[in-house]
Coordinates of C-alpha atoms in Angstrom, one line a residue:
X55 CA 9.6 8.3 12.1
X56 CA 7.3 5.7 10.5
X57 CA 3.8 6.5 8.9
X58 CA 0.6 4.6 10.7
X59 CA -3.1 5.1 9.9
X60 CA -4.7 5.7 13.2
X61 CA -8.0 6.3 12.8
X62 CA -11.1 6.0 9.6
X63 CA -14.2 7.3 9.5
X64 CA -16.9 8.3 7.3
X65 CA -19.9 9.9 5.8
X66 CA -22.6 8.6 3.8
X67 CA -25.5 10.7 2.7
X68 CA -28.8 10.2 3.4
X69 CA -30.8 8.7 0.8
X70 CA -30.4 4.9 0.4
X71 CA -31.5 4.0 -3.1
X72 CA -32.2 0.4 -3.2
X73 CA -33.0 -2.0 -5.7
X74 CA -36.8 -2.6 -5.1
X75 CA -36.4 2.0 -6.0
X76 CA -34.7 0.6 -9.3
X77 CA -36.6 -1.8 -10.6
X78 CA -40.0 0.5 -10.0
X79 CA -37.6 2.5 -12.9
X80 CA -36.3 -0.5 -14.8
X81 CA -39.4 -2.7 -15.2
X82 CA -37.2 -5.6 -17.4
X83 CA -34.8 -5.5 -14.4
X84 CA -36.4 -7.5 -11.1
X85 CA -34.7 -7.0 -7.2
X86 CA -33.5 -10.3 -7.7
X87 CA -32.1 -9.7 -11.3
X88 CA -30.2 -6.6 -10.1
X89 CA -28.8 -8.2 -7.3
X90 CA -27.8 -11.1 -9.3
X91 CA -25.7 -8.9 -11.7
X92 CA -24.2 -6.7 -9.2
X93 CA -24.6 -8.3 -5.5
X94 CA -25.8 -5.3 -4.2
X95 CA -28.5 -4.6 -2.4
X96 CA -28.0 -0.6 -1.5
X97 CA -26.4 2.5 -2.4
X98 CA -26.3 5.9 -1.1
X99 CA -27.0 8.8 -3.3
X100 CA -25.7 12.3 -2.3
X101 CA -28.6 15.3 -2.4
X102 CA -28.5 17.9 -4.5
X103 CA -27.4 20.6 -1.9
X104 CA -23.9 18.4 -1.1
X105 CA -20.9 18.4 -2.8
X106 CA -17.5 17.2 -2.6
X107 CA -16.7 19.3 0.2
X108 CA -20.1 19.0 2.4
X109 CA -19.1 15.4 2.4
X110 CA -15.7 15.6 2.8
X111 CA -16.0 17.8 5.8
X112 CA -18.7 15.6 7.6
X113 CA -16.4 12.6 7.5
X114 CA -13.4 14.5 8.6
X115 CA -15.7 16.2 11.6
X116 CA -16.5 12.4 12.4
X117 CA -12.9 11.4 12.2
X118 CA -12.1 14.3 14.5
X119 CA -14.7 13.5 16.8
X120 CA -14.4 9.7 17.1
X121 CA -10.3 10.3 17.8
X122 CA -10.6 13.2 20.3
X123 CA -8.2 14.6 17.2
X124 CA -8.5 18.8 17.2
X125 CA -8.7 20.3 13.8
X126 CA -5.2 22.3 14.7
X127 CA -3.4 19.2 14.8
X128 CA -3.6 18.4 11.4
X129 CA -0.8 20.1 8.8
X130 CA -1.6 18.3 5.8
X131 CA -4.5 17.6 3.9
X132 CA -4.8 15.4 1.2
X133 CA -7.7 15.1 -1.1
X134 CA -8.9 12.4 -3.7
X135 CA -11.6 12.7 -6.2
X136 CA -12.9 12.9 -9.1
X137 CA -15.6 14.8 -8.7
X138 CA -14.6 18.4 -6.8
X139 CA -16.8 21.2 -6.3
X140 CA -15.2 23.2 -9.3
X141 CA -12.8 23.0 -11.5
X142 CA -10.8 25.6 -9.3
X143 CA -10.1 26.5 -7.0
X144 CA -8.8 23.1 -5.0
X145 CA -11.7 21.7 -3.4
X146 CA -9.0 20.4 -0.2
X147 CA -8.6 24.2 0.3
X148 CA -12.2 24.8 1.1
X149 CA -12.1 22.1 3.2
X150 CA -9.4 23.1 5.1
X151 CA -11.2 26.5 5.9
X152 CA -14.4 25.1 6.6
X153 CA -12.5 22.7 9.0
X154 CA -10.6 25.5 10.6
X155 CA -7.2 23.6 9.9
X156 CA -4.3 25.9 10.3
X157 CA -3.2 28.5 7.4
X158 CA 0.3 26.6 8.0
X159 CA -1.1 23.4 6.4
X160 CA -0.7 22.2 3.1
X161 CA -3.8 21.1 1.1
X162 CA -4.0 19.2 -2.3
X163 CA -6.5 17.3 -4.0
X164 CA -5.4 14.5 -6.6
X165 CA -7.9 12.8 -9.0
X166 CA -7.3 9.4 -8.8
X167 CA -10.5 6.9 -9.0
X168 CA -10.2 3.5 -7.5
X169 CA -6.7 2.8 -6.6
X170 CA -6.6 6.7 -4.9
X171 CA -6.5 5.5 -1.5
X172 CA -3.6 3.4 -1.8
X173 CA -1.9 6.6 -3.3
X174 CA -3.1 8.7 -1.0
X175 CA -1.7 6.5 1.8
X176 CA 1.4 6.4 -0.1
X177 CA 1.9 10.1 -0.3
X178 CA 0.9 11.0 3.6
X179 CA 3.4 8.0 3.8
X180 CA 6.4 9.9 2.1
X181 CA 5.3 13.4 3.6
X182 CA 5.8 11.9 7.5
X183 CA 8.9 9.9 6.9
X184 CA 10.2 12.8 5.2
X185 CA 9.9 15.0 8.3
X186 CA 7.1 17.6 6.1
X187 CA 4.2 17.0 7.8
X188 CA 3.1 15.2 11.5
X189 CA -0.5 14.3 10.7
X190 CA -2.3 13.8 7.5
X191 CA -5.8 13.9 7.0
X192 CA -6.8 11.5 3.9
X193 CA -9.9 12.6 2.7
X194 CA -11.8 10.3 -0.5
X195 CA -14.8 12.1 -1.4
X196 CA -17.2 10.5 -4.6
X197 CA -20.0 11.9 -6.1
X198 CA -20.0 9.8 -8.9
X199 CA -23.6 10.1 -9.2
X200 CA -23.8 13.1 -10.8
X201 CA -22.2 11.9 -13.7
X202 CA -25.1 9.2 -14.2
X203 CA -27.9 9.4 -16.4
X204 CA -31.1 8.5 -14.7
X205 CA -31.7 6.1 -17.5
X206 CA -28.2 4.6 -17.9
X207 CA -28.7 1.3 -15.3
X208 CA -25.8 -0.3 -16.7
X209 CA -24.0 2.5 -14.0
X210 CA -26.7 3.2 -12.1
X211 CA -26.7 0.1 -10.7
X212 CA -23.7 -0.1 -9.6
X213 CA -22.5 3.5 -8.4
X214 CA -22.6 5.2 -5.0
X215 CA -21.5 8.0 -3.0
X216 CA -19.7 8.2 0.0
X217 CA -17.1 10.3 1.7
X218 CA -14.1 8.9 4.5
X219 CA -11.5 10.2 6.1
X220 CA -8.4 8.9 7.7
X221 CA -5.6 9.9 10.1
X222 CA -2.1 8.9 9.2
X223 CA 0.1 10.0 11.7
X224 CA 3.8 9.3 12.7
X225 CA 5.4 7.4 15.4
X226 CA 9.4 6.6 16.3
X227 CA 10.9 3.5 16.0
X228 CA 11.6 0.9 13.3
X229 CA 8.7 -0.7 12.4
X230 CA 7.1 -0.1 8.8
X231 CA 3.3 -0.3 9.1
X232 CA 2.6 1.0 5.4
X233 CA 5.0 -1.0 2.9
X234 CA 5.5 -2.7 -0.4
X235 CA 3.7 0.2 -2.0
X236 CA 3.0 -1.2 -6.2
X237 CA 1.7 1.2 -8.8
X238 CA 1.1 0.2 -12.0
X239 CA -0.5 2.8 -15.0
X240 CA -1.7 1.9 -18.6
X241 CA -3.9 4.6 -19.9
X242 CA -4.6 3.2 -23.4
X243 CA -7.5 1.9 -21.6
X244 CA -8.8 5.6 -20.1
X245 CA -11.7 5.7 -23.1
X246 CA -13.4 2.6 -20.9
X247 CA -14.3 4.8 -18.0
X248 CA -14.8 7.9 -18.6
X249 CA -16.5 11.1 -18.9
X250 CA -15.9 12.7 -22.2
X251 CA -17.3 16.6 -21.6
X252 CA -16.6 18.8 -18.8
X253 CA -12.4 18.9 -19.1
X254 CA -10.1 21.4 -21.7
X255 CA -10.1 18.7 -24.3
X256 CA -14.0 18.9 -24.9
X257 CA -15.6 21.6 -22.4
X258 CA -19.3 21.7 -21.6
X259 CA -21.4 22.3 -24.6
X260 CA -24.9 21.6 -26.0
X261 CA -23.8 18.4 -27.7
X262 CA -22.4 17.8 -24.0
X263 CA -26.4 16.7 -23.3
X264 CA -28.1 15.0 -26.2
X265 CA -28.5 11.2 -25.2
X266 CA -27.8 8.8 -27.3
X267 CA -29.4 5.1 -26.6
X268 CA -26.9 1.6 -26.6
X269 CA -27.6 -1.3 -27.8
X270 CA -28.9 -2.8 -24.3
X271 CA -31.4 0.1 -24.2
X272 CA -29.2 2.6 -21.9
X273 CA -29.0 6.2 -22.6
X274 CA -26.6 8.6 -21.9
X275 CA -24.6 12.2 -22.9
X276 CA -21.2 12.8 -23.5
X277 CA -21.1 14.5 -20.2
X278 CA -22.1 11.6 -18.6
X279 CA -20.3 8.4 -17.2
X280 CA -19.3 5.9 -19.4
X281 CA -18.0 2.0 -18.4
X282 CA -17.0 -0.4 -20.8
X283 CA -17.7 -3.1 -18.5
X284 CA -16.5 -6.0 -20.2
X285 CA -13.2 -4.4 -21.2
X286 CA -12.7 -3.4 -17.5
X287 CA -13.3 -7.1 -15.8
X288 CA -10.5 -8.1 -18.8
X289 CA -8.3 -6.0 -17.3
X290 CA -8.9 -6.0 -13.9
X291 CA -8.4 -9.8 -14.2
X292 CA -5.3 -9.7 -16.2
X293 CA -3.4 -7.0 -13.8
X294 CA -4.7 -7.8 -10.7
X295 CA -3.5 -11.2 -9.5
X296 CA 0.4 -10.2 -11.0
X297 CA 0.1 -6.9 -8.5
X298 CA -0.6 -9.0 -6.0
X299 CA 2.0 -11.3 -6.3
X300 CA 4.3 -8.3 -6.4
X301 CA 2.8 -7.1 -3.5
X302 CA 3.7 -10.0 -1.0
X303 CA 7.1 -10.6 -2.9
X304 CA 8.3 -7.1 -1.9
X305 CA 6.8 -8.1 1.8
X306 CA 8.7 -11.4 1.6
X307 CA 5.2 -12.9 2.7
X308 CA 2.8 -15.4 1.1
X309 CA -0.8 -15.5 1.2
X310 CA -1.4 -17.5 4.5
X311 CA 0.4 -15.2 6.2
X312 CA -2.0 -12.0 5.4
X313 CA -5.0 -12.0 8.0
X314 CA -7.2 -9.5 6.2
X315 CA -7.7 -8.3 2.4
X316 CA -9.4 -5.7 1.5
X317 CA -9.8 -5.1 -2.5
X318 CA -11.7 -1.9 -4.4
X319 CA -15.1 -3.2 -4.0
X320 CA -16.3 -2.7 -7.7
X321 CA -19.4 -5.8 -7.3
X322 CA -19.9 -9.1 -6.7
X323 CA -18.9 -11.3 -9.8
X324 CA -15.8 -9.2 -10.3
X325 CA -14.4 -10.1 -6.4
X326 CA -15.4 -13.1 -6.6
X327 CA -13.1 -14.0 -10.1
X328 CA -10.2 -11.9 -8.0
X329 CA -10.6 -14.3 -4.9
X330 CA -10.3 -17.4 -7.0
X331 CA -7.5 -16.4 -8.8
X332 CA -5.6 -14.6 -5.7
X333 CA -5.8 -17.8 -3.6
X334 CA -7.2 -15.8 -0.7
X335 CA -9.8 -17.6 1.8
X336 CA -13.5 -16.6 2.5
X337 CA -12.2 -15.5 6.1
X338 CA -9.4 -13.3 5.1
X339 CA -11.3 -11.7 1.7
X340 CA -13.7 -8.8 3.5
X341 CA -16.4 -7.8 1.3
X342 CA -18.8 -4.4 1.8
X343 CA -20.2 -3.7 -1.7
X344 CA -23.4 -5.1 -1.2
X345 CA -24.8 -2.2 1.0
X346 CA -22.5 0.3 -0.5
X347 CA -21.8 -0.5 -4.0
X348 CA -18.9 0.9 -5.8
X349 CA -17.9 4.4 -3.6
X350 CA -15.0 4.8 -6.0
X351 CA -11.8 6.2 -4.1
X352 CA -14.1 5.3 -0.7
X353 CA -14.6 1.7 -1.0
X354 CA -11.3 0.2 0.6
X355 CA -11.9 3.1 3.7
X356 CA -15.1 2.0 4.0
X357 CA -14.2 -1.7 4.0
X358 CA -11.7 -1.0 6.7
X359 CA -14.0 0.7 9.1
X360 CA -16.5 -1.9 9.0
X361 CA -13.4 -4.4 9.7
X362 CA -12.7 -2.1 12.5
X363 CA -16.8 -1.8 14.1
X364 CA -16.9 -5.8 13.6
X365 CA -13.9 -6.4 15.4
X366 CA -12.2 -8.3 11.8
X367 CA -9.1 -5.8 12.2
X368 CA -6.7 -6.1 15.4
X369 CA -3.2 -4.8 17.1
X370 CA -0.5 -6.8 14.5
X371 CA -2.5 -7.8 11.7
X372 CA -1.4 -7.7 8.6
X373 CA -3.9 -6.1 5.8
X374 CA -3.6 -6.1 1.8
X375 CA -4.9 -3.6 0.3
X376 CA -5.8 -3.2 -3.5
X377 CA -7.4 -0.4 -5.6
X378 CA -7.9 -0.9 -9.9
X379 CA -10.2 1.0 -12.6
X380 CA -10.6 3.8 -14.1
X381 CA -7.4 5.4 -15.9
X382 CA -6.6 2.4 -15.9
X383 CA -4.4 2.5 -12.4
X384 CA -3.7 0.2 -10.1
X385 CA -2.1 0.1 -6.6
X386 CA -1.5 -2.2 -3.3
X387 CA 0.4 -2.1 -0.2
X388 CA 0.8 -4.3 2.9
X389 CA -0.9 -2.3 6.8
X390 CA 0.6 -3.6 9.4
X391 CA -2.3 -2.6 11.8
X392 CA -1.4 -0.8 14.9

């Protein structure tokens, strides 16, 4: 039995905040400046009556739907976010409920930020070709946005929410369509992005929300999102590249013979460094941060179903995939689309 994703789908909330809505709010940033630093044009910002779940259950109903998959097929549901209704219980448990997913199916989440989706795809991987489960729904699910302060556009910018889903489901025969799975971890960089209040080590407190003001005029509370920008493009541009490398090594394959890539779409001048330095062509590097922006866990899902609605992704091609940030954590794999 070999692992193969056979379906993606998602869910993006309603309100489109775009950068002529910014710069009304950041008068010393223009449209053109913000686009300029970020290459995006749009994100979508959850409402205050979704959550983690609300999301996660509207791109698994459109998953369902656009398959013809029935909710009683699916034994195993795997969650990744960083941003779950509560701390408990599981937020992959309401879901499964409020999907009416059989009592019989497992249901974890796992926070994991922008390399999740590769390790979700690795685990749904390991629980088919181990005979535990049939067909796992993959659910990434962000809200990073309610970690922002309103007057913190060095984030602001940047972030967005989004929700996707996808099938992996099993099939006989010999061919590996997920492969050369590479992880790599180095947390002495976790203090560059990161909320400091809300977990065991510093709960929610009153200090949690008094702002304090940077040096480039942004303002935010411990219990808000912080990015070290600078010290994340360092490392994104020092690990990167070597992962990738590993990557097709494992595959015994070199760049030319990879028809689609599809990287953690964190913004425009960080991709573009990582195309440069990866050797990959305009044609085979797909790009959807700029109506997006950076959807976390969601963004390489969300790249692959526009690859799929524009006709970029066929029967036999080969897809890299590549997810780095927060933790810091990294991970890749070779698709072999099916």
């Amino acid at each position: 039995m070999r692992a193969f994703i056979s379906g993606v789908a998602s869910y993006l909330p309603k309100n489109c905040l775009s950068n002529e809505q910014l710069a009304e709010e950041y008068p010393e940033w223009s449209v053109e400046k913000i686009y300029e630093k970020t290459g995006i044009r749009t994100r979508y910002i959850a409402s205050k009556n979704e959550s983690c779940s609300s999301m996660a259950i509207n791109a698994a109903n459109s998953l369902l739907t656009k398959y013809n998959v029935e909710a009683s097929q699916i034994d195993y549901v795997l969650l990744c976010t960083q941003s779950p209704d509560y701390v408990l219980p599981t937020t992959a448990c309401i879901v499964q409920h409020e999907l009416g997913i059989p009592t019989t199916a497992g249901a974890l989440d796992f926070n994991l930020g922008c390399s999740g989706y590769v390790y979700g795809l690795s685990m749904a991987k390991a629980l088919i070709e181990s005979h535990q489960a049939s067909n796992v729904l993959l659910i990434t699910s962000e809200l990073y946005s309610r970690y922002i302060n309103a007057n913190d556009k060095s984030v602001r910018t940047l972030f967005g929410d989004a929700a996707t889903a996808t099938l992996v489901q099993g099939k006989l025969g010999t061919s590996n369509f997920i492969h050369s799975v590479k992880f790599g971890t180095d947390g002495k960089g976790a203090a560059n992005l990161i909320v400091p209040h809300g977990g065991s080590r510093d709960p929610i407190c009153n200090a949690s929300f008094t702002e304090v003001e940077d040096s480039s005029g942004n303002k935010r509370a411990p219990c808000n999102l912080y990015m070290n920008g600078a010290e994340i493009l360092t490392f994104t541009l020092k690990t990167v590249p070597k992962a990738i490398q590993d990557i097709l090594r494992a595959a015994d394959l070199v760049q030319s013979q990879i028809e689609r890539v599809v990287f953690h779409q964190a913004n425009k001048f960080m991709l573009d460094k990582l195309r440069l330095k990866t050797g990959f062509t305009d044609e085979q590097f797909l790009v959807s941060y700029e109506e997006y922006g950076n959807t976390v866990s969601s963004t390489i899902p969300l790249g692959i179903e526009r690859a799929l609605d524009e006709n970029k992704l066929k029967p036999n091609d080969r897809l890299l995939i590549c997810g780095f940030g927060v933790g810091y954590s990294w991970a890749g794999c070779i698709v072999e689309w099916c």
